[in-house]
Coordinates of C-alpha atoms and ligand atoms in Angstrom, one line a residue:
M1 CA 57.7 112.0 110.4
V2 CA 58.3 111.0 106.9
V3 CA 59.4 112.8 103.7
K4 CA 59.0 112.2 100.1
A5 CA 62.0 111.0 98.1
Y6 CA 63.2 109.1 94.9
V7 CA 64.3 106.0 96.3
M8 CA 66.4 103.3 94.1
D9 CA 66.5 99.9 95.0
G10 CA 68.2 96.7 93.4
V11 CA 69.2 93.2 94.2
W12 CA 72.9 92.5 95.4
D13 CA 73.7 89.7 93.2
P14 CA 77.5 89.4 91.8
K15 CA 77.6 88.4 88.3
P16 CA 79.2 84.6 88.2
G17 CA 83.0 85.1 87.5
Y18 CA 82.9 88.6 89.4
V19 CA 84.6 88.4 92.5
P20 CA 83.6 91.4 94.9
N21 CA 86.8 93.3 96.7
A22 CA 86.9 93.3 100.5
R23 CA 85.6 96.8 100.6
E24 CA 82.4 95.9 98.4
V25 CA 81.7 92.9 100.7
R26 CA 82.4 94.8 103.9
E27 CA 80.5 97.7 103.2
K28 CA 77.5 96.2 100.5
R29 CA 78.8 99.2 98.4
A30 CA 79.4 98.2 94.8
V31 CA 82.4 99.9 93.1
R32 CA 81.7 98.4 89.7
S33 CA 77.6 98.4 90.1
D34 CA 77.2 96.8 86.7
M35 CA 78.9 93.8 88.0
V36 CA 76.7 93.5 91.2
Y37 CA 73.3 95.0 91.2
R38 CA 70.1 93.5 89.0
N39 CA 66.6 94.3 89.1
L40 CA 66.3 97.8 89.8
K41 CA 63.3 99.6 91.0
A42 CA 62.9 103.5 91.4
G43 CA 60.0 105.5 92.5
I44 CA 58.9 108.1 95.0
R45 CA 58.7 106.6 98.6
E46 CA 58.1 107.7 102.1
V47 CA 61.2 107.9 104.2
P48 CA 62.3 108.7 107.8
E49 CA 62.9 112.4 108.1
P50 CA 66.6 113.4 108.6
N51 CA 68.0 113.6 112.1
P52 CA 71.2 115.8 112.5
G53 CA 73.9 114.7 114.2
N54 CA 76.1 117.8 116.0
L55 CA 78.0 118.4 112.8
D56 CA 75.0 117.9 110.3
V57 CA 73.0 120.4 108.4
V58 CA 69.3 119.4 107.3
I59 CA 68.1 121.3 104.2
K60 CA 65.2 121.5 102.4
V61 CA 66.1 120.8 98.9
G62 CA 65.8 123.4 96.7
A63 CA 66.6 122.1 93.1
C64 CA 68.7 119.1 92.0
G65 CA 69.7 118.5 88.5
V66 CA 69.5 115.3 86.8
C67 CA 73.0 113.7 85.5
G68 CA 73.9 110.7 83.4
S69 CA 74.5 108.7 86.4
D70 CA 70.9 109.1 87.5
I71 CA 69.8 107.9 84.0
H72 CA 71.7 105.1 83.7
T73 CA 71.5 103.6 86.9
G74 CA 67.9 102.7 86.5
E75 CA 68.5 101.2 83.0
M76 CA 69.2 97.6 82.8
A77 CA 71.1 95.2 80.2
S78 CA 69.1 92.2 79.1
D79 CA 70.5 90.2 82.0
G80 CA 68.8 92.8 84.3
Y81 CA 72.0 94.2 85.8
T82 CA 72.3 98.1 86.1
R83 CA 74.2 100.0 82.8
Y84 CA 75.9 102.3 85.6
A85 CA 79.2 101.4 86.4
G86 CA 80.3 103.4 89.0
H87 CA 79.8 103.2 92.8
L88 CA 76.3 102.4 94.1
R89 CA 75.2 101.5 97.6
L90 CA 71.3 100.4 97.4
P91 CA 68.9 101.6 98.5
V92 CA 69.8 105.2 98.1
I93 CA 68.1 108.3 97.3
M94 CA 69.5 109.6 94.2
G95 CA 70.4 113.3 93.0
H96 CA 73.8 114.7 93.6
E97 CA 73.5 118.1 92.3
F98 CA 71.5 120.0 94.6
S99 CA 71.3 123.1 96.6
G100 CA 68.5 123.8 99.5
E101 CA 67.6 126.2 102.5
V102 CA 69.1 125.3 106.0
V103 CA 65.9 124.4 108.2
E104 CA 68.0 122.8 111.0
I105 CA 71.6 122.8 112.2
G106 CA 73.5 120.3 114.7
K107 CA 74.5 122.1 117.9
D108 CA 78.4 122.2 116.8
V109 CA 77.3 123.8 113.5
T110 CA 79.0 127.4 113.0
S111 CA 79.6 128.1 109.4
V112 CA 75.8 127.9 108.4
K113 CA 72.7 129.3 110.0
V114 CA 68.8 128.2 109.6
G115 CA 67.8 130.5 107.0
D116 CA 70.9 130.2 104.8
I117 CA 70.6 128.9 101.1
V118 CA 73.6 126.6 100.5
A119 CA 75.1 124.7 97.3
V120 CA 76.1 121.0 98.2
E121 CA 79.4 119.2 97.2
Q122 CA 78.8 115.8 96.0
I123 CA 82.0 114.1 96.6
R124 CA 82.7 112.9 100.4
P125 CA 86.5 112.1 100.5
C126 CA 87.7 110.2 103.3
G127 CA 90.7 112.3 104.1
F128 CA 92.9 109.6 105.1
C129 CA 94.0 107.7 102.1
D130 CA 97.1 108.3 99.7
A131 CA 94.7 110.0 97.0
C132 CA 93.0 112.2 99.7
K133 CA 96.6 113.0 101.5
T134 CA 98.0 114.3 98.0
G135 CA 94.9 116.4 97.5
Y136 CA 93.3 114.5 94.9
F137 CA 90.1 114.0 96.6
N138 CA 88.1 112.7 93.4
S139 CA 90.5 109.8 93.4
C140 CA 89.9 109.0 97.2
R141 CA 90.2 105.1 97.7
N142 CA 87.2 105.3 99.9
I143 CA 85.5 107.9 98.2
E144 CA 81.5 108.2 99.1
E145 CA 79.2 109.9 96.6
V146 CA 75.9 111.5 97.3
G147 CA 72.9 110.2 95.5
L148 CA 74.9 107.1 94.7
S149 CA 76.4 105.7 97.8
V150 CA 74.9 107.9 100.4
D151 CA 71.3 109.7 100.4
G152 CA 71.1 112.5 97.7
G153 CA 68.9 115.4 96.7
F154 CA 65.7 114.0 94.8
S155 CA 64.0 114.4 98.1
E156 CA 62.2 116.9 100.4
Y157 CA 64.9 117.3 103.0
T158 CA 68.2 115.8 103.4
L159 CA 70.9 115.8 105.7
V160 CA 74.4 117.3 104.8
P161 CA 77.6 117.5 106.7
E162 CA 78.3 121.1 107.5
T163 CA 81.7 121.0 106.0
F164 CA 80.0 120.1 102.6
C165 CA 77.8 123.2 102.4
C166 CA 78.5 126.4 100.3
N167 CA 76.7 129.3 101.1
I168 CA 74.7 130.8 98.0
N169 CA 73.1 133.9 99.6
E170 CA 75.0 136.4 97.4
I171 CA 73.6 134.7 94.3
E172 CA 70.1 135.3 95.5
N173 CA 71.4 138.9 96.1
L174 CA 72.5 139.2 92.6
L175 CA 69.5 137.4 91.2
G176 CA 66.9 139.0 93.3
N177 CA 65.0 135.5 93.5
R178 CA 65.4 132.4 95.9
I179 CA 64.3 129.9 93.5
A180 CA 66.4 131.3 90.7
A181 CA 69.5 131.4 93.1
L182 CA 68.8 127.7 94.4
E183 CA 68.9 126.8 90.5
A184 CA 72.2 128.3 90.1
G185 CA 73.6 126.6 93.2
A186 CA 72.3 123.3 91.8
L187 CA 74.3 123.8 88.8
A188 CA 77.7 124.4 90.7
E189 CA 78.6 120.5 90.6
P190 CA 78.7 120.0 86.6
A191 CA 80.2 123.5 86.4
G192 CA 82.8 122.5 89.0
V193 CA 83.6 119.4 86.9
A194 CA 84.5 121.7 84.0
Y195 CA 86.6 124.1 86.3
N196 CA 88.4 121.1 87.8
G197 CA 89.5 120.0 84.6
I198 CA 90.2 123.5 82.9
V199 CA 91.7 125.3 85.7
V200 CA 92.8 123.1 88.3
K201 CA 93.8 119.9 86.8
G202 CA 94.6 122.2 83.4
K203 CA 96.6 125.0 83.5
G204 CA 93.7 127.4 82.8
I205 CA 92.8 129.5 80.1
I206 CA 95.5 131.9 78.6
P207 CA 93.5 135.2 78.0
G208 CA 93.5 135.9 74.3
T209 CA 93.8 132.3 73.3
N210 CA 91.5 130.1 71.3
V211 CA 89.6 127.6 73.0
A212 CA 87.6 124.6 71.4
V213 CA 85.1 122.6 73.3
M214 CA 84.3 119.2 71.8
G215 CA 80.7 118.1 73.2
T216 CA 78.2 120.5 74.7
G217 CA 76.3 118.5 77.3
P218 CA 76.0 120.3 80.6
I219 CA 79.6 120.1 81.6
G220 CA 80.4 121.2 77.7
L221 CA 78.3 124.4 78.3
A222 CA 79.8 124.9 81.7
A223 CA 83.4 124.5 80.1
V224 CA 82.3 127.5 77.5
S225 CA 80.9 129.6 80.0
I226 CA 84.2 129.2 82.1
A227 CA 86.5 129.8 79.1
K228 CA 84.6 132.9 78.2
A229 CA 84.9 134.4 81.5
S230 CA 88.7 133.5 81.6
G231 CA 89.1 135.7 78.6
A232 CA 89.6 133.3 75.6
A233 CA 89.7 135.2 72.0
Q234 CA 87.6 132.9 70.6
V235 CA 85.7 129.9 72.0
F236 CA 84.5 127.2 69.6
A237 CA 81.8 124.9 70.4
I238 CA 81.1 121.5 68.5
D239 CA 78.4 119.1 68.8
I240 CA 75.9 117.1 66.8
S241 CA 72.9 118.6 68.6
E242 CA 71.7 121.9 67.3
K243 CA 69.7 122.5 70.3
R244 CA 72.7 122.1 72.4
L245 CA 74.6 124.4 69.9
E246 CA 71.9 127.0 70.7
I247 CA 72.5 127.0 74.5
A248 CA 76.4 127.1 73.9
K249 CA 76.1 130.5 72.1
L250 CA 73.8 131.6 75.1
C251 CA 76.8 130.6 77.3
G252 CA 79.2 132.6 75.4
A253 CA 80.5 130.5 72.5
D254 CA 81.9 132.9 69.6
I255 CA 81.2 130.0 67.0
V256 CA 79.4 126.8 67.0
I257 CA 80.0 124.2 64.7
N258 CA 77.8 120.9 64.1
S259 CA 80.3 118.2 63.5
A260 CA 77.8 116.2 61.7
E261 CA 76.6 118.7 59.5
T262 CA 80.4 119.7 58.7
E263 CA 81.3 116.1 57.9
K264 CA 78.0 115.4 55.7
K265 CA 79.8 118.1 53.7
G266 CA 83.0 116.2 53.3
H267 CA 85.0 118.9 56.0
K268 CA 86.8 118.0 58.9
I269 CA 86.7 119.8 62.1
S270 CA 90.3 120.1 62.3
D271 CA 90.4 121.8 58.9
V272 CA 87.5 124.2 59.7
L273 CA 89.0 125.5 63.0
L274 CA 92.5 125.6 61.7
E275 CA 91.0 128.0 58.9
L276 CA 88.9 130.0 61.3
T277 CA 92.2 130.5 63.6
H278 CA 94.6 131.0 60.4
G279 CA 96.4 128.0 61.1
L280 CA 97.2 128.8 64.9
G281 CA 94.8 126.1 66.4
C282 CA 93.4 126.1 69.9
R283 CA 95.7 126.3 72.9
T284 CA 93.0 124.8 75.0
V285 CA 91.0 121.8 74.2
V286 CA 88.1 120.4 76.4
E287 CA 86.8 116.9 75.5
T288 CA 83.4 116.5 77.3
A289 CA 82.1 114.5 74.3
G290 CA 83.4 111.2 75.8
A291 CA 83.9 110.4 71.9
P292 CA 87.4 109.6 71.9
D293 CA 87.4 107.7 68.5
S294 CA 86.2 110.7 66.8
T295 CA 87.4 113.6 68.7
Y296 CA 91.1 112.7 69.4
P297 CA 92.2 112.1 65.8
E298 CA 90.8 115.5 64.9
I299 CA 92.3 117.3 68.1
V300 CA 95.9 116.5 67.5
K301 CA 95.6 118.1 64.4
F302 CA 94.3 121.3 65.3
M303 CA 95.7 121.8 68.9
S304 CA 98.3 124.6 68.8
I305 CA 101.7 125.0 69.8
N306 CA 102.2 124.2 73.5
A307 CA 98.1 123.3 73.8
N308 CA 96.5 121.6 76.8
V309 CA 94.2 119.0 75.8
V310 CA 91.8 118.5 78.8
V311 CA 90.1 115.3 79.0
I312 CA 87.0 114.9 81.0
G313 CA 84.6 112.8 78.6
R314 CA 84.5 109.4 79.8
S315 CA 84.0 106.1 77.5
P316 CA 85.1 102.6 77.4
N317 CA 86.5 102.8 74.2
V318 CA 90.5 103.6 73.8
A319 CA 91.2 106.9 71.8
P320 CA 93.7 106.4 68.9
I321 CA 95.9 109.2 69.5
D322 CA 99.2 110.5 67.6
L323 CA 101.2 111.1 70.5
E324 CA 103.8 112.1 68.2
Q325 CA 102.2 115.4 67.7
F326 CA 102.1 116.2 71.3
I327 CA 106.1 115.9 71.1
V328 CA 106.3 117.9 68.1
K329 CA 104.1 120.9 69.3
G330 CA 105.1 120.7 73.0
C331 CA 101.3 119.8 74.1
S332 CA 100.1 118.2 77.2
L333 CA 97.2 116.1 78.0
S334 CA 95.2 116.6 81.6
G335 CA 92.7 114.3 83.0
S336 CA 90.3 114.9 85.3
I337 CA 87.2 113.6 87.3
G338 CA 84.6 115.1 89.1
T339 CA 85.0 117.9 91.4
A340 CA 86.1 118.2 95.0
G341 CA 88.4 120.1 97.5
N342 CA 90.8 122.7 95.9
D343 CA 87.9 125.5 96.7
I344 CA 86.6 124.7 93.5
I345 CA 82.8 124.7 94.4
P346 CA 82.9 128.0 96.5
T347 CA 85.1 129.7 93.4
V348 CA 82.4 128.5 90.8
L349 CA 79.8 130.1 93.1
R350 CA 81.8 133.3 93.2
L351 CA 81.7 133.4 89.3
M352 CA 78.0 133.0 89.2
A353 CA 77.6 135.5 92.3
S354 CA 79.6 138.0 90.1
G355 CA 77.3 137.7 87.3
R356 CA 80.4 136.3 85.1
I357 CA 78.9 132.8 84.3
D358 CA 75.1 132.0 84.4
M359 CA 74.4 128.1 84.3
R360 CA 71.0 128.9 84.5
K361 CA 70.7 129.2 80.7
T362 CA 71.2 125.7 80.4
I363 CA 68.2 124.4 81.7
T364 CA 65.9 123.3 79.3
G365 CA 63.2 121.2 81.4
R366 CA 61.7 121.7 84.9
F367 CA 59.9 118.8 87.1
S368 CA 58.3 118.4 90.3
L369 CA 59.7 116.1 92.8
D370 CA 56.7 113.8 92.3
D371 CA 57.8 113.5 88.7
T372 CA 61.2 112.9 89.2
Q373 CA 60.9 109.9 86.9
K374 CA 59.7 111.9 84.3
G375 CA 62.5 114.3 84.5
I376 CA 64.9 111.5 84.1
N377 CA 63.2 110.2 81.4
E378 CA 63.3 113.7 79.8
A379 CA 67.2 113.8 80.1
R380 CA 67.5 110.5 78.6
K381 CA 65.7 111.7 75.2
G382 CA 69.4 113.2 74.4
G383 CA 70.3 116.9 72.9
Q384 CA 69.0 118.3 76.2
G385 CA 70.7 121.1 78.6
K386 CA 70.1 120.3 82.4
V387 CA 67.0 119.1 83.7
M388 CA 66.0 120.3 86.9
I389 CA 63.8 118.5 89.8
S390 CA 62.5 120.5 92.3
Q391 CA 59.6 120.6 94.9
H392 CA 59.0 124.2 94.3
Y393 CA 58.0 123.4 90.7
K394 CA 54.1 122.7 90.3
Ligands
ZN1 ZN1 76.5 115.0 88.0
ZN2 ZN1 90.5 109.4 100.7

């Protein structure tokens, strides 16, 4: 039997001058894919159906979100190399933000059964390296990433080790609809990235304090939702896209600010936020814009005394930060990448099952599995919320 899947392929050809490290050579897994893979080609293909080992689960994929990495991997620079700079092993079935229905289990699987619906964790840490031993699973030195280095969720069926499945039956009970629950489950990954930054690596939100979220892409929107659910006094969402700011309101932002409009009028975001908070500023600031040149010079002005600045948005640029302000105001910076371990995904799923956050509000496009490429192109347009792919959509 064969199943349909969206497969990315390319040519392994390290750039002149780039020396692949030992692991890259050994496993044909690029750590810097933009230095190694060229001539990328993607499309719907027929692949062998998954065959579970003793501790594996076969799931019929319910929904899979399109992420920035899905967009950038297929984009090529003028020399034909991928624009995506992260882990990649080709060919691979892409898609890492997914959920599904359990249709078959290996003989030693005990925690899920056929018929359950599950969300799937994206990061597969090795468990042996110094990062894993420290509990920093996202920083694992031998990390495997679903949809990038092992097969992912833009597929009819896929194989997942039992340990990375998280039951979402309770979300179906709350929403009364299986497809809706599968969509919510697929959104656990971006929500987990925000949760990891704000709660696990950061210090959490102190109820009654002000929170600013800079950049309201899918992770920023999750940050807004989590801040609201955590009891923030006021949640400010800042972006340049009106469409995203409208979604931020749905997610619980009290005040949304279009920074492009503000600047056109000659005002600075820091002045606006200081005025709105009567000079106090924001106790938690989440940078999900990945625009360090413009955000951090403002953040240091409007962060409150004892504030925590959570660094999630990634950029090749170096942030111009006045660190003196961190000393004077007693503030801290918390860097955070991805989501793994630390009970993050199960916790985010409990927030969903209790109705405290509803990330389905961030969905702005739904495409069938056959139209995965169209969905990725839609997400590329910018200013979108989350674009979702599902074989259940017609
Ligand atoms: Zn993602
Ligand atoms: Zn490890």
